[in-house]
XYZ file of N, CA and C in Angstrom:
633
model
N 162.628 121.045 78.765
C 162.823 122.497 78.633
C 161.856 123.261 79.530
N 160.579 122.821 79.509
C 159.568 123.492 80.332
C 159.898 123.368 81.813
N 160.371 122.169 82.224
C 160.726 121.950 83.635
C 161.898 122.833 84.042
N 162.888 122.962 83.151
C 164.048 123.807 83.433
C 163.636 125.262 83.613
N 162.766 125.755 82.714
C 162.293 127.132 82.818
C 161.516 127.348 84.106
N 160.676 126.372 84.475
C 159.868 126.481 85.676
C 160.753 126.574 86.914
N 161.777 125.747 86.960
C 162.703 125.772 88.102
C 163.467 127.095 88.147
N 163.884 127.593 86.972
C 164.608 128.860 86.919
C 163.761 129.997 87.467
N 162.494 130.072 87.060
C 161.618 131.143 87.519
C 161.360 131.042 89.010
N 161.221 129.810 89.503
C 160.979 129.613 90.933
C 162.160 130.129 91.747
N 163.354 129.756 91.343
C 164.524 130.188 92.106
C 164.787 131.676 91.918
N 164.394 132.221 90.789
C 164.489 133.657 90.614
C 163.599 134.380 91.608
N 162.391 133.849 91.826
C 161.492 134.409 92.842
C 162.135 134.372 94.224
N 162.773 133.269 94.551
C 163.412 133.127 95.862
C 164.510 134.183 96.028
N 165.260 134.424 94.956
C 166.310 135.439 95.014
C 165.705 136.813 95.238
N 164.593 137.118 94.551
C 163.890 138.388 94.764
C 163.527 138.535 96.234
N 162.961 137.479 96.810
C 162.558 137.532 98.224
C 163.748 137.856 99.109
N 164.878 137.235 98.832
C 166.059 137.423 99.671
C 166.521 138.885 99.647
N 166.670 139.440 98.463
C 167.203 140.790 98.360
C 166.220 141.840 98.829
N 164.926 141.667 98.538
C 163.932 142.620 99.005
C 163.823 142.576 100.522
N 163.891 141.379 101.076
C 163.742 141.232 102.527
C 164.899 141.879 103.273
N 166.035 142.046 102.607
C 167.191 142.639 103.256
C 167.450 144.066 102.790
N 166.482 144.654 102.128
C 166.615 146.038 101.692
C 165.793 146.939 102.585
N 165.979 148.260 102.394
C 165.255 149.222 103.216
C 163.758 149.104 102.970
N 163.394 148.920 101.723
C 161.986 148.823 101.375
C 161.559 147.365 101.422
N 160.759 147.011 102.397
C 160.373 145.619 102.583
C 159.300 145.219 101.587
N 159.235 143.928 101.309
C 158.172 143.386 100.479
C 156.844 143.583 101.187
N 155.810 143.901 100.422
C 154.478 144.054 100.997
C 153.896 142.696 101.377
N 153.186 142.681 102.499
C 152.539 141.475 102.997
C 151.140 141.822 103.493
N 150.254 140.850 103.585
C 148.907 141.126 104.099
C 148.959 141.588 105.551
N 148.086 142.514 105.909
C 148.073 143.085 107.249
C 147.236 142.221 108.207
N 147.714 142.136 109.447
C 146.988 141.353 110.445
C 147.265 141.887 111.843
N 146.426 141.438 112.783
C 146.597 141.727 114.206
C 146.687 140.406 114.951
N 147.667 140.266 115.829
C 147.771 139.047 116.646
C 146.769 139.147 117.789
N 145.829 138.208 117.850
C 144.821 138.237 118.913
C 145.049 137.149 119.964
N 145.949 136.216 119.680
C 146.321 135.192 120.666
C 147.728 134.737 120.351
N 148.607 134.754 121.345
C 149.985 134.342 121.136
C 150.394 133.337 122.200
N 150.747 132.132 121.758
C 151.217 131.075 122.638
C 152.656 130.732 122.265
N 153.257 129.838 123.021
C 154.670 129.527 122.797
C 154.916 128.880 121.441
N 153.935 128.150 120.918
C 154.153 127.418 119.676
C 153.165 127.751 118.563
N 152.315 128.743 118.758
C 151.439 129.177 117.678
C 150.859 130.550 117.985
N 150.306 131.176 116.949
C 149.568 132.428 117.071
C 148.216 132.278 116.400
N 147.286 133.122 116.831
C 146.061 133.298 116.070
C 146.044 134.752 115.622
N 145.958 134.962 114.322
C 146.015 136.287 113.725
C 144.685 136.619 113.066
N 144.278 137.860 113.208
C 143.109 138.365 112.507
C 143.615 139.136 111.285
N 143.438 138.547 110.114
C 143.883 139.176 108.877
C 142.808 140.108 108.333
N 143.240 141.251 107.823
C 142.324 142.191 107.192
C 141.817 141.636 105.866
N 140.777 142.259 105.340
C 140.338 141.919 103.993
C 141.500 142.106 103.025
N 141.577 141.247 102.039
C 142.718 141.304 101.126
C 142.352 140.675 99.793
N 143.184 140.950 98.779
C 143.014 140.369 97.449
C 144.233 139.527 97.098
N 143.978 138.439 96.378
C 145.020 137.485 96.033
C 144.842 137.057 94.583
N 145.933 136.590 93.991
C 145.887 135.959 92.681
C 146.281 134.497 92.893
N 145.471 133.594 92.347
C 145.625 132.169 92.650
C 145.881 131.373 91.379
N 146.775 130.381 91.506
C 147.097 129.464 90.410
C 146.717 128.050 90.827
N 145.508 127.596 90.467
C 145.103 126.223 90.814
C 145.923 125.204 90.032
N 146.126 124.045 90.653
C 146.884 122.978 89.998
C 146.289 121.637 90.387
N 146.033 120.791 89.393
C 145.480 119.467 89.672
C 146.309 118.362 89.030
N 147.502 118.721 88.552
C 148.319 117.750 87.818
C 149.247 116.931 88.703
N 149.446 117.348 89.940
C 150.387 116.648 90.804
C 149.910 116.691 92.249
N 150.295 115.690 93.021
C 150.007 115.666 94.456
C 151.232 116.057 95.273
N 152.209 116.653 94.648
C 153.430 117.076 95.325
C 153.349 118.547 95.682
N 153.568 118.855 96.944
C 153.615 120.246 97.402
C 154.706 121.018 96.679
N 155.896 120.444 96.600
C 157.023 121.151 95.999
C 156.806 121.397 94.508
N 156.346 120.398 93.782
C 156.124 120.550 92.345
C 154.981 121.526 92.074
N 153.913 121.451 92.887
C 152.781 122.357 92.695
C 153.180 123.803 92.948
N 154.003 124.030 93.970
C 154.453 125.387 94.280
C 155.282 125.958 93.140
N 156.191 125.165 92.608
C 157.025 125.632 91.494
C 156.188 125.923 90.250
N 155.272 125.005 89.925
C 154.450 125.185 88.729
C 153.518 126.385 88.881
N 152.906 126.539 90.061
C 152.005 127.656 90.284
C 152.734 128.983 90.275
N 153.908 129.016 90.876
C 154.656 130.276 90.902
C 155.073 130.716 89.509
N 155.379 129.779 88.624
C 155.744 130.145 87.257
C 154.654 131.001 86.617
N 153.403 130.625 86.810
C 152.288 131.381 86.230
C 152.094 132.729 86.926
N 152.251 132.745 88.249
C 152.135 134.006 88.989
C 153.245 134.978 88.596
N 154.419 134.448 88.389
C 155.559 135.277 87.986
C 155.272 135.955 86.644
N 154.715 135.191 85.703
C 154.376 135.771 84.406
C 153.327 136.876 84.559
N 152.358 136.646 85.432
C 151.288 137.624 85.647
C 151.838 138.964 86.115
N 152.726 138.959 87.117
C 153.227 140.224 87.660
C 154.281 140.858 86.760
N 154.731 140.118 85.733
C 155.702 140.677 84.791
C 155.068 140.959 83.432
N 153.764 141.263 83.449
C 153.135 141.781 82.244
C 152.146 140.885 81.545
N 151.995 139.629 81.987
C 151.043 138.717 81.348
C 149.641 138.946 81.906
N 149.158 140.171 81.721
C 147.815 140.557 82.141
C 147.254 141.505 81.097
N 145.959 141.732 81.145
C 145.301 142.486 80.070
C 145.719 143.947 80.016
N 146.328 144.452 81.094
C 146.856 145.821 81.093
C 148.341 145.889 80.745
N 148.965 144.725 80.616
C 150.425 144.626 80.439
C 151.163 145.325 81.576
N 150.557 145.315 82.767
C 151.157 145.964 83.937
C 152.245 145.088 84.542
N 153.263 145.742 85.071
C 154.314 145.055 85.814
C 154.358 145.638 87.217
N 154.463 144.778 88.212
C 154.466 145.270 89.585
C 155.262 144.346 90.486
N 155.563 144.853 91.676
C 156.493 144.179 92.586
C 155.893 142.910 93.167
N 156.769 141.980 93.448
C 156.371 140.743 94.101
C 156.008 141.024 95.558
N 155.168 140.192 96.137
C 154.790 140.297 97.546
C 155.134 138.995 98.262
N 154.945 138.968 99.561
C 155.243 137.770 100.342
C 154.208 137.636 101.469
N 153.966 136.420 101.932
C 154.569 135.163 101.485
C 153.869 134.597 100.252
N 154.469 133.554 99.690
C 153.793 132.739 98.694
C 153.079 131.621 99.453
N 151.779 131.492 99.193
C 150.972 130.491 99.891
C 150.700 129.297 98.981
N 150.772 128.109 99.544
C 150.340 126.903 98.839
C 149.247 126.236 99.662
N 148.046 126.195 99.098
C 146.897 125.577 99.772
C 146.862 124.105 99.409
N 146.776 123.262 100.443
C 146.880 121.819 100.269
C 145.600 121.157 100.773
N 144.891 120.402 99.936
C 143.679 119.727 100.404
C 144.024 118.644 101.423
N 143.188 118.501 102.454
C 143.427 117.479 103.468
C 142.986 116.121 102.957
N 143.328 115.085 103.705
C 142.982 113.718 103.308
C 141.481 113.473 103.325
N 140.728 114.294 104.078
C 139.277 114.107 104.159
C 138.521 115.011 103.189
N 139.254 115.788 102.421
C 138.625 116.749 101.524
C 138.223 116.091 100.218
N 137.129 116.578 99.647
C 136.707 116.125 98.319
C 137.382 116.933 97.218
N 138.102 117.979 97.599
C 138.785 118.819 96.626
C 139.991 118.092 96.035
N 140.284 118.424 94.787
C 141.422 117.830 94.099
C 142.374 118.946 93.688
N 143.649 118.762 93.986
C 144.637 119.720 93.526
C 145.014 120.769 94.550
N 146.140 121.405 94.287
C 146.708 122.446 95.121
C 146.418 123.808 94.490
N 146.608 124.868 95.278
C 146.517 126.230 94.755
C 147.676 127.042 95.324
N 148.318 127.804 94.461
C 149.419 128.673 94.872
C 148.931 130.110 94.753
N 149.144 130.906 95.812
C 148.594 132.255 95.856
C 149.659 133.304 96.150
N 149.412 134.484 95.597
C 150.254 135.643 95.856
C 149.351 136.811 96.251
N 149.742 137.499 97.307
C 149.004 138.671 97.787
C 149.116 139.810 96.793
N 148.002 140.516 96.572
C 147.998 141.685 95.700
C 148.082 142.956 96.533
N 149.012 143.800 96.191
C 149.206 145.058 96.904
C 147.923 145.876 96.922
N 147.676 146.642 97.991
C 146.504 147.536 98.029
C 146.440 148.498 96.850
N 147.575 148.764 96.243
C 147.597 149.641 95.065
C 146.713 149.102 93.942
N 146.587 147.752 93.878
C 145.801 147.127 92.823
C 144.461 146.574 93.297
N 144.211 146.621 94.611
C 143.050 145.899 95.117
C 141.724 146.523 94.707
N 141.725 147.798 94.323
C 140.487 148.368 93.814
C 140.079 147.723 92.504
N 141.041 147.518 91.622
C 140.777 146.900 90.327
C 142.058 146.248 89.826
N 142.388 145.070 90.340
C 143.636 144.416 89.919
C 143.579 144.019 88.448
N 144.717 144.018 87.777
C 144.737 143.640 86.361
C 144.234 142.211 86.155
N 143.443 142.014 85.126
C 142.970 140.677 84.795
C 144.109 139.873 84.164
N 144.319 138.634 84.610
C 145.395 137.823 84.032
C 145.071 137.389 82.607
N 146.095 137.155 81.814
C 145.887 136.598 80.490
C 145.204 135.233 80.604
N 144.226 134.938 79.754
C 143.435 133.704 79.904
C 144.252 132.420 79.911
N 145.340 132.367 79.138
C 146.107 131.129 79.041
C 146.801 130.747 80.353
N 146.947 131.705 81.267
C 147.575 131.405 82.558
C 146.631 130.668 83.506
N 145.329 130.773 83.251
C 144.314 130.111 84.074
C 144.464 130.474 85.551
N 144.582 131.771 85.801
C 144.677 132.295 87.164
C 143.313 132.819 87.603
N 143.138 132.937 88.907
C 141.881 133.424 89.466
C 142.158 134.556 90.446
N 141.422 135.652 90.316
C 141.480 136.735 91.290
C 140.519 136.420 92.426
N 140.995 136.590 93.663
C 140.195 136.237 94.835
C 140.146 137.408 95.810
N 138.994 137.613 96.405
C 138.822 138.610 97.459
C 138.566 137.871 98.767
N 139.429 138.072 99.748
C 139.279 137.415 101.047
C 138.628 138.368 102.035
N 137.640 137.869 102.744
C 137.072 138.623 103.850
C 138.036 138.582 105.033
N 137.814 139.444 106.002
C 138.580 139.381 107.245
C 138.414 137.998 107.854
N 139.505 137.402 108.323
C 139.436 136.032 108.835
C 140.544 135.771 109.847
N 140.280 134.799 110.715
C 141.265 134.409 111.720
C 142.014 133.163 111.256
N 143.328 133.223 111.408
C 144.200 132.146 110.970
C 145.081 131.706 112.139
N 145.072 130.407 112.431
C 146.026 129.833 113.386
C 147.323 129.550 112.632
N 148.457 129.968 113.214
C 149.738 129.934 112.508
C 150.797 129.275 113.379
N 151.531 128.352 112.785
C 152.688 127.743 113.448
C 153.910 127.980 112.566
N 154.967 128.539 113.152
C 156.205 128.754 112.415
C 157.085 127.514 112.494
N 157.855 127.301 111.434
C 158.861 126.238 111.485
C 160.042 126.636 110.621
N 161.200 126.116 110.966
C 162.440 126.496 110.294
C 162.802 125.465 109.229
N 163.941 125.695 108.596
C 164.400 124.772 107.570
C 163.646 124.990 106.269
N 163.607 123.956 105.460
C 162.952 124.026 104.168
C 161.590 123.331 104.230
N 160.578 123.940 103.625
C 159.261 123.318 103.532
C 159.294 122.303 102.396
N 159.034 121.045 102.737
C 159.139 119.968 101.754
C 157.971 118.995 101.907
N 157.833 118.139 100.903
C 156.771 117.136 100.936
C 156.854 116.253 102.173
N 158.080 115.999 102.661
C 158.229 115.041 103.748
C 158.168 115.656 105.142
N 157.927 116.992 105.259
C 157.832 117.552 106.613
C 156.601 118.418 106.859
N 155.868 118.796 105.826
C 154.749 119.712 106.047
C 153.594 119.065 106.801
N 153.367 117.772 106.583
C 152.284 117.105 107.318
C 152.575 117.069 108.815
N 153.837 116.869 109.171
C 154.223 116.867 110.587
C 153.937 118.214 111.225
N 154.175 119.290 110.483
C 153.960 120.631 111.031
C 152.474 120.932 111.213
N 151.638 120.530 110.281
C 150.206 120.785 110.440
C 149.638 119.948 111.572
N 150.114 118.720 111.734
C 149.667 117.887 112.850
C 150.064 118.511 114.184
N 151.247 119.109 114.232
C 151.697 119.774 115.459
C 150.821 120.983 115.772
N 150.412 121.730 114.747
C 149.544 122.884 114.969
C 148.175 122.446 115.485
N 147.600 121.422 114.885
C 146.297 120.909 115.349
C 146.398 120.433 116.788
N 147.491 119.731 117.123
C 147.694 119.248 118.486
C 147.794 120.406 119.471
N 148.522 121.460 119.100
C 148.663 122.625 119.975
C 147.321 123.307 120.213
N 146.525 123.431 119.160
C 145.209 124.052 119.301
C 144.317 123.237 120.236
N 144.355 121.915 120.099
C 143.539 121.056 120.962
C 143.954 121.170 122.425
N 145.254 121.225 122.682
C 145.734 121.370 124.054
C 145.348 122.728 124.622
N 145.463 123.754 123.817
C 145.120 125.107 124.267
C 143.642 125.190 124.637
N 142.818 124.473 123.914
C 141.378 124.471 124.190
C 140.980 123.439 125.243
N 141.990 122.876 125.901
C 141.746 121.897 126.961
C 140.960 120.701 126.440
N 141.351 120.261 125.219
C 140.787 119.055 124.605
C 139.282 119.156 124.349
N 138.798 120.363 124.134
C 137.403 120.521 123.727
C 137.358 120.659 122.213
N 136.183 120.683 121.657
C 136.036 120.820 120.206
C 135.366 122.141 119.862
N 135.631 123.161 120.685
C 134.951 124.436 120.501
C 135.470 125.231 119.313
N 136.702 124.970 118.918
C 137.264 125.755 117.838
C 136.627 125.354 116.505
N 136.368 126.330 115.688
C 135.807 126.099 114.363
C 136.921 126.301 113.351
N 137.218 125.265 112.569
C 138.280 125.426 111.587
C 137.920 124.741 110.283
N 138.590 125.155 109.235
C 138.382 124.600 107.907
C 139.175 123.307 107.803
N 138.483 122.176 107.895
C 139.163 120.885 107.872
C 139.446 120.400 106.453
N 139.015 121.156 105.454
C 139.170 120.700 104.079
C 140.568 120.955 103.520
N 141.311 121.852 104.170
C 142.625 122.187 103.637
C 143.469 122.881 104.691
N 144.760 122.997 104.403
C 145.630 123.863 105.170
C 146.595 124.530 104.206
N 147.352 125.483 104.704
C 148.186 126.315 103.848
C 149.611 126.369 104.379
N 150.573 126.347 103.476
C 151.980 126.554 103.807
C 152.406 127.905 103.244
N 153.000 128.739 104.106
C 153.483 130.063 103.710
C 155.012 130.042 103.707
N 155.611 130.507 102.604
C 157.072 130.523 102.479
C 157.576 131.953 102.289
N 158.693 132.268 102.984
C 159.212 133.630 103.008
C 160.637 133.787 102.478
N 161.490 132.790 102.635
C 162.927 133.007 102.475
C 163.512 132.488 101.175
N 164.706 133.007 100.854
C 165.465 132.535 99.706
C 165.912 131.089 99.925
N 165.926 130.308 98.826
C 166.279 128.893 98.948
C 167.712 128.687 99.412
N 168.606 129.630 99.086
C 170.014 129.457 99.464
C 170.306 129.941 100.884
N 169.298 130.483 101.556
C 169.496 130.898 102.948
C 169.333 129.674 103.843
N 170.412 129.223 104.435
C 170.409 127.958 105.175
C 170.139 128.126 106.668
N 170.176 129.352 107.180
C 169.930 129.582 108.601
C 168.791 130.573 108.786
N 168.159 130.495 109.946
C 167.083 131.410 110.330
C 165.965 131.472 109.286
N 165.693 130.350 108.687
C 164.594 130.276 107.724
C 163.255 130.314 108.462
N 162.255 130.914 107.836
C 160.918 131.008 108.421
C 159.880 130.535 107.414
N 159.133 129.527 107.816
C 157.963 129.074 107.082
C 156.814 129.021 108.084
N 155.600 128.906 107.585
C 154.433 128.801 108.463
C 153.428 127.826 107.883
N 152.680 127.172 108.779
C 151.475 126.460 108.361
C 150.286 127.227 108.914
N 149.228 127.323 108.113
C 148.034 128.094 108.460
C 146.798 127.205 108.460
N 145.897 127.452 109.430
C 144.561 126.864 109.432
C 143.565 128.001 109.674
N 142.530 128.036 108.893
C 141.457 129.034 109.087
C 140.622 128.622 110.285
N 140.572 129.486 111.311
C 139.804 129.190 112.532
C 138.754 130.274 112.792
N 138.321 130.935 111.745
C 137.323 132.013 111.914
C 136.062 131.479 112.579
N 135.561 132.268 113.548
C 134.331 131.923 114.250
C 134.510 131.257 115.597
N 135.782 131.087 116.029
C 135.968 130.366 117.296
C 135.712 131.229 118.519
N 135.664 132.573 118.345
C 135.277 133.442 119.432
C 134.715 134.751 118.866
N 134.191 135.605 119.716
C 133.412 136.739 119.252
C 134.202 137.760 118.449
N 135.511 137.913 118.721
C 136.316 138.904 118.010
C 137.011 138.308 116.807
N 136.584 137.150 116.406
C 137.270 136.461 115.318
C 136.237 135.883 114.336
């Protein structure tokens, strides 16, 4: 029963994304400036932002962790907070994945908090075990990929991004990046079979003076 409910809420979120993305009023997303654009990746400078995070240590599956984490985030934005506030969903949904060399255990699923709440976002109900996070301005290397983000293709995409960064730097090790994890960003409805957009992210803050 719990698994069925979790899947229902996840796909409900995907439907929300689809209809909002095709309406006049777009879903809110974190603001950024592109500071480097290559054929197969970008480096973006993201502004300071606030997020709500759902840590998960029960599974090593990207897909299962995303569904389970989103279930808790969905409850939070639909009133499961100390203010009983309800507010609009944002995009993308991020899933942070620990790397093979990381000592960290478990995944984290995150949702961006609108600036309307960033001064004092509602505290989540304790049973949801969510965490409010404040992100400083940071540089993120981003690679887009199409199709569906799944357990069997996300590692290939992050390896491609690392390879592109190394080639761009002429095989030097000057870039500074967070090797402990990477992030998958998802934007589209699950039933949208064409022109799908996903991204893999690596934090590369500090690799040059404006970043």
